[in-house]
Amino acid sequence: MSKYFAESELIINEDGSCFHLHLRPEQLADKVILVGDPGRVSLVASHFEEKECEVESREFHAITGTYKGKRITVQSTGIGCDNIDIVVNELDALKNIDFKTRTEKPEHTTLTLVRIGTCGGLQLNCPAGTFVASQKSIGFDGLINFYARRNEICDLDTEKEFKRQVKWNDQIGNPYCVDNNPELLDRIAADDMVRGITIACGGFYGPQGRELRAPLADPELNAKIEAFEYNGLRVNNFEMESSALAGLSLLLGHKALTCCMVIANRRALSANTGYKSTIDNLIKVVLDRI
Ligand code: R1P
Ligand code: URA
């Protein structure tokens, strides 16, 4: 018998929409572009030929429409992996749980989830403006450690080797390593994005090694991360959502990939704050290839 999801566990608003996103099941496409910044949603949707619906609540802004005949939803997540837990669980529920009976649908629908974000580059071949695709994501955020099948979906070899090479300090939690979807990676990163490992952090300052006035637990961690290499892969970039997105997608049977544009290079100590127009190039590439 199918599991029943009680009112407190799957909260459905009076208009039949899911609790935080305020989307109703019929408003969600199978292809979803996720962006952090709610303002980036209109930029993505400006390329749509037709707009079907627009929904906004807190940092969650969504538009569903059509791009070159493909039905696509663009959804903002706000900043951080805690929001990804909300967004991916609610998108999955919209497709795979019957909101009337509150039970799982017999047929599973696989979502294609592509995040278009901004990131910090950690290698000299990732200057500002570079498009970086995440082949693997290492999560410093801890989210996937709360789910039962964590060890089945994680790349335990890379985790172990990462902890060894960077002399991991247990005070800062338990990092996990997950793969982004290989088919999406090949199709969307093609041969013009830099591929490698992305580290997703539970913060922008201390967790990414930015020391303003509060001293860090391990001030050498970024240098050790930059030097890390395993099976031909290096860590290219820091951002804040890719590990939670890839991990939850593996747990729930969806395909996920994160592609980011570098806006700051941590090794060159440079930043570009005028990136809002150039990220449109990454948006067009992803819309064409999704
Ligand atoms: C931090 O400035 C935010 O920017 C990056 C990080 O992952 C974090 O969300 O992504 P977005 O530009 O998609 O928000
Ligand atoms: N987003 C991040 O999370 N880090 C950066 O350095 C830039 C964008």
XYZ file of C-alpha atoms and ligand atoms in Angstrom:
312
model
C 0.000 0.000 0.000
C 1.221 3.466 -0.890
C 2.482 5.637 2.003
C 0.113 8.416 3.139
C 1.741 11.832 3.690
C 0.000 13.592 6.599
C -0.986 17.284 6.471
C 1.948 18.267 8.697
C 4.521 16.394 6.540
C 3.426 17.565 3.102
C 1.864 20.971 3.644
C -0.534 21.945 0.839
C -1.919 25.494 0.646
C -5.656 26.162 0.294
C -5.265 26.811 -3.449
C -3.736 23.331 -3.952
C -0.145 24.596 -4.219
C 2.890 23.315 -2.302
C 3.783 25.150 0.906
C 6.830 27.288 0.038
C 6.949 27.412 -3.777
C 3.211 28.090 -4.153
C 3.230 26.118 -7.437
C 0.360 23.787 -8.278
C 1.217 20.393 -9.848
C 0.016 21.324 -13.343
C 2.227 24.460 -13.369
C 5.545 22.560 -13.200
C 7.394 21.468 -16.356
C 9.625 18.370 -16.418
C 12.649 20.530 -17.350
C 13.562 22.979 -14.596
C 16.219 25.669 -14.501
C 17.188 26.636 -10.963
C 18.819 29.979 -10.167
C 19.782 31.454 -6.818
C 18.774 35.051 -7.462
C 14.973 35.631 -7.807
C 15.814 38.478 -10.231
C 17.554 36.003 -12.571
C 14.195 34.249 -13.190
C 12.892 37.091 -15.390
C 16.204 37.171 -17.276
C 15.855 33.452 -18.114
C 12.154 33.851 -18.971
C 12.910 36.829 -21.238
C 14.053 34.198 -23.768
C 10.736 32.273 -23.652
C 8.394 32.565 -26.651
C 5.374 32.113 -24.375
C 4.805 32.493 -20.625
C 2.210 30.191 -19.073
C 2.331 31.253 -15.417
C 4.333 33.234 -12.873
C 4.348 32.579 -9.109
C 6.252 34.431 -6.388
C 6.608 33.893 -2.645
C 9.569 34.932 -0.438
C 12.787 34.117 -2.384
C 10.944 31.574 -4.527
C 10.021 33.033 -7.914
C 8.946 30.768 -10.777
C 7.915 31.218 -14.403
C 6.818 28.366 -16.673
C 6.945 28.910 -20.403
C 8.180 27.626 -23.736
C 11.627 27.944 -25.287
C 12.074 26.616 -28.854
C 9.149 24.262 -28.278
C 10.448 22.954 -24.906
C 8.264 23.469 -21.825
C 10.543 24.792 -19.078
C 10.046 26.087 -15.531
C 12.616 28.520 -14.156
C 12.609 28.580 -10.348
C 14.717 30.623 -7.935
C 16.044 28.972 -4.799
C 17.558 31.895 -2.894
C 20.928 31.285 -1.271
C 22.075 28.031 0.330
C 21.550 24.305 0.610
C 18.796 24.677 3.202
C 16.642 26.222 0.468
C 17.605 23.411 -1.928
C 16.129 20.915 0.563
C 12.844 22.812 0.324
C 12.889 23.361 -3.438
C 13.897 19.852 -4.560
C 11.557 18.081 -2.112
C 8.619 20.286 -3.179
C 9.372 19.956 -6.929
C 9.553 16.180 -6.480
C 6.296 16.146 -4.497
C 4.543 18.195 -7.212
C 5.408 15.502 -9.780
C 5.463 12.284 -7.810
C 2.856 12.685 -5.055
C -0.868 12.871 -5.781
C -1.957 16.024 -3.885
C -5.576 14.788 -3.713
C -4.918 11.346 -2.162
C -1.610 12.388 -0.473
C 0.023 9.183 -1.685
C 2.895 8.464 -4.062
C 1.870 8.187 -7.712
C 2.349 4.727 -9.277
C 4.426 6.137 -12.186
C 7.647 7.997 -11.351
C 8.425 11.204 -13.291
C 12.086 12.117 -13.630
C 12.815 15.832 -13.513
C 15.756 17.445 -15.322
C 17.163 20.047 -12.932
C 19.895 22.392 -14.162
C 21.226 25.061 -11.846
C 22.656 28.248 -13.386
C 24.641 29.999 -10.682
C 27.599 32.202 -9.890
C 30.712 30.918 -8.172
C 34.237 31.645 -6.989
C 37.069 30.162 -9.081
C 39.845 28.319 -7.247
C 42.199 27.544 -10.126
C 44.050 29.943 -12.411
C 42.278 28.435 -15.464
C 38.954 29.689 -14.035
C 39.158 33.494 -14.259
C 36.023 35.659 -13.985
C 33.653 34.897 -16.853
C 34.566 31.163 -17.128
C 31.640 28.699 -17.337
C 32.266 25.803 -14.928
C 30.236 22.572 -14.916
C 30.216 20.375 -11.819
C 31.173 16.765 -12.523
C 31.288 15.981 -8.807
C 30.133 18.111 -5.904
C 31.644 17.923 -2.441
C 29.223 19.239 0.152
C 30.542 21.038 3.210
C 26.894 21.795 4.038
C 25.925 18.504 5.765
C 22.455 18.221 4.188
C 22.727 14.736 2.664
C 24.053 13.300 5.979
C 20.459 13.550 7.281
C 19.124 11.066 4.679
C 19.236 7.260 5.117
C 20.771 6.255 1.786
C 23.684 8.701 2.081
C 26.407 6.046 1.791
C 24.736 4.352 -1.214
C 24.697 7.513 -3.345
C 28.002 9.084 -2.263
C 31.443 8.602 -3.808
C 33.083 7.283 -0.648
C 36.547 6.865 -2.281
C 36.748 10.540 -3.249
C 35.470 11.551 0.201
C 38.175 9.501 1.921
C 40.951 10.774 -0.343
C 39.746 14.368 0.000
C 39.803 14.150 3.794
C 43.281 12.613 3.695
C 44.834 15.130 1.314
C 43.389 18.245 2.979
C 43.995 16.861 6.519
C 40.318 17.407 7.277
C 39.476 18.968 10.639
C 36.428 17.096 12.079
C 35.295 20.256 13.879
C 33.928 21.461 10.527
C 31.544 18.548 9.949
C 31.335 15.582 7.616
C 31.834 16.380 3.904
C 30.013 14.260 1.318
C 30.781 13.742 -2.372
C 28.132 13.169 -5.051
C 28.141 12.902 -8.844
C 26.189 15.281 -11.053
C 24.266 13.464 -13.797
C 26.788 12.255 -16.443
C 24.367 12.425 -19.398
C 23.427 16.034 -18.568
C 27.089 16.880 -18.014
C 28.058 15.666 -21.491
C 25.106 17.339 -23.197
C 25.197 20.694 -21.410
C 28.893 21.199 -20.612
C 29.734 19.814 -24.103
C 33.312 20.828 -24.956
C 33.162 24.476 -23.944
C 32.763 24.459 -20.151
C 35.505 23.656 -17.627
C 34.657 20.403 -15.802
C 35.779 19.202 -12.390
C 34.853 19.155 -8.726
C 32.753 21.902 -7.150
C 32.703 22.438 -3.399
C 29.357 23.617 -2.059
C 29.690 25.479 1.232
C 27.231 26.242 4.018
C 28.304 29.907 3.938
C 30.025 32.535 1.791
C 32.668 33.746 4.259
C 34.206 31.292 6.780
C 33.143 28.104 4.948
C 34.759 29.436 1.724
C 37.913 30.515 3.588
C 37.121 34.250 3.544
C 38.521 35.713 6.724
C 37.135 39.149 7.485
C 37.171 39.871 11.260
C 36.460 36.340 12.573
C 39.531 34.005 12.437
C 39.105 30.634 10.657
C 39.357 27.120 12.172
C 41.772 26.072 9.379
C 43.312 29.077 7.580
C 45.283 26.737 5.250
C 42.197 24.849 4.007
C 41.789 26.757 0.718
C 45.446 26.198 -0.246
C 45.039 22.451 0.446
C 41.774 22.353 -1.558
C 43.456 24.097 -4.503
C 46.241 21.465 -4.448
C 43.833 18.481 -4.144
C 43.834 16.117 -7.115
C 42.270 12.656 -7.476
C 41.596 10.551 -10.579
C 42.545 13.515 -12.786
C 40.002 15.861 -11.189
C 40.702 19.085 -9.283
C 38.435 21.423 -7.340
C 37.569 24.300 -9.681
C 35.072 26.345 -7.736
C 33.108 27.205 -4.600
C 29.377 27.870 -4.545
C 26.585 26.986 -2.141
C 23.972 24.625 -3.644
C 25.353 22.016 -6.084
C 25.980 19.188 -3.590
C 22.511 19.375 -2.055
C 20.967 19.517 -5.533
C 22.959 16.563 -6.909
C 22.547 14.518 -3.706
C 18.781 14.983 -3.312
C 18.313 14.308 -7.030
C 20.148 10.992 -6.664
C 17.971 10.105 -3.646
C 14.723 11.002 -5.438
C 15.484 9.724 -8.959
C 16.014 13.008 -10.814
C 18.799 14.229 -13.129
C 20.766 17.232 -11.900
C 23.646 19.391 -13.020
C 25.134 22.668 -11.823
C 26.760 25.152 -14.229
C 28.165 28.371 -12.836
C 29.837 31.498 -14.125
C 32.937 32.541 -12.188
C 32.568 36.030 -10.695
C 35.591 36.032 -8.357
C 38.929 34.242 -8.581
C 40.237 33.411 -5.135
C 43.811 32.716 -6.306
C 44.113 35.857 -8.417
C 42.274 37.810 -5.655
C 40.060 39.428 -8.318
C 36.290 39.918 -8.612
C 33.821 41.142 -11.213
C 30.625 42.634 -9.792
C 29.291 43.673 -13.214
C 28.371 40.112 -14.232
C 24.571 40.477 -14.504
C 24.641 41.011 -18.283
C 27.317 38.380 -19.051
C 25.489 35.567 -17.211
C 22.911 35.842 -19.999
C 25.389 34.017 -22.271
C 25.399 31.026 -19.913
C 21.597 31.152 -19.723
C 21.297 30.965 -23.542
C 23.720 28.013 -23.742
C 21.782 26.071 -21.084
C 18.373 26.860 -22.643
C 19.603 25.552 -25.998
C 21.051 22.349 -24.530
C 18.570 21.396 -21.778
C 26.371 33.676 -2.983
O 26.672 34.964 -3.397
C 25.351 33.013 -3.881
O 25.822 33.028 -5.245
C 25.982 31.720 -5.750
C 26.132 30.886 -4.494
O 25.932 29.533 -4.717
C 25.175 31.547 -3.535
O 23.842 31.169 -3.751
O 24.939 31.247 -6.579
P 23.710 32.109 -7.168
O 24.323 33.211 -7.975
O 22.926 31.174 -7.996
O 22.914 32.616 -5.988
N 29.257 32.530 -5.055
C 29.921 31.904 -4.066
O 29.342 31.083 -3.349
N 31.221 32.195 -3.890
C 31.883 33.099 -4.617
O 33.078 33.350 -4.366
C 31.171 33.760 -5.649
C 29.855 33.449 -5.852
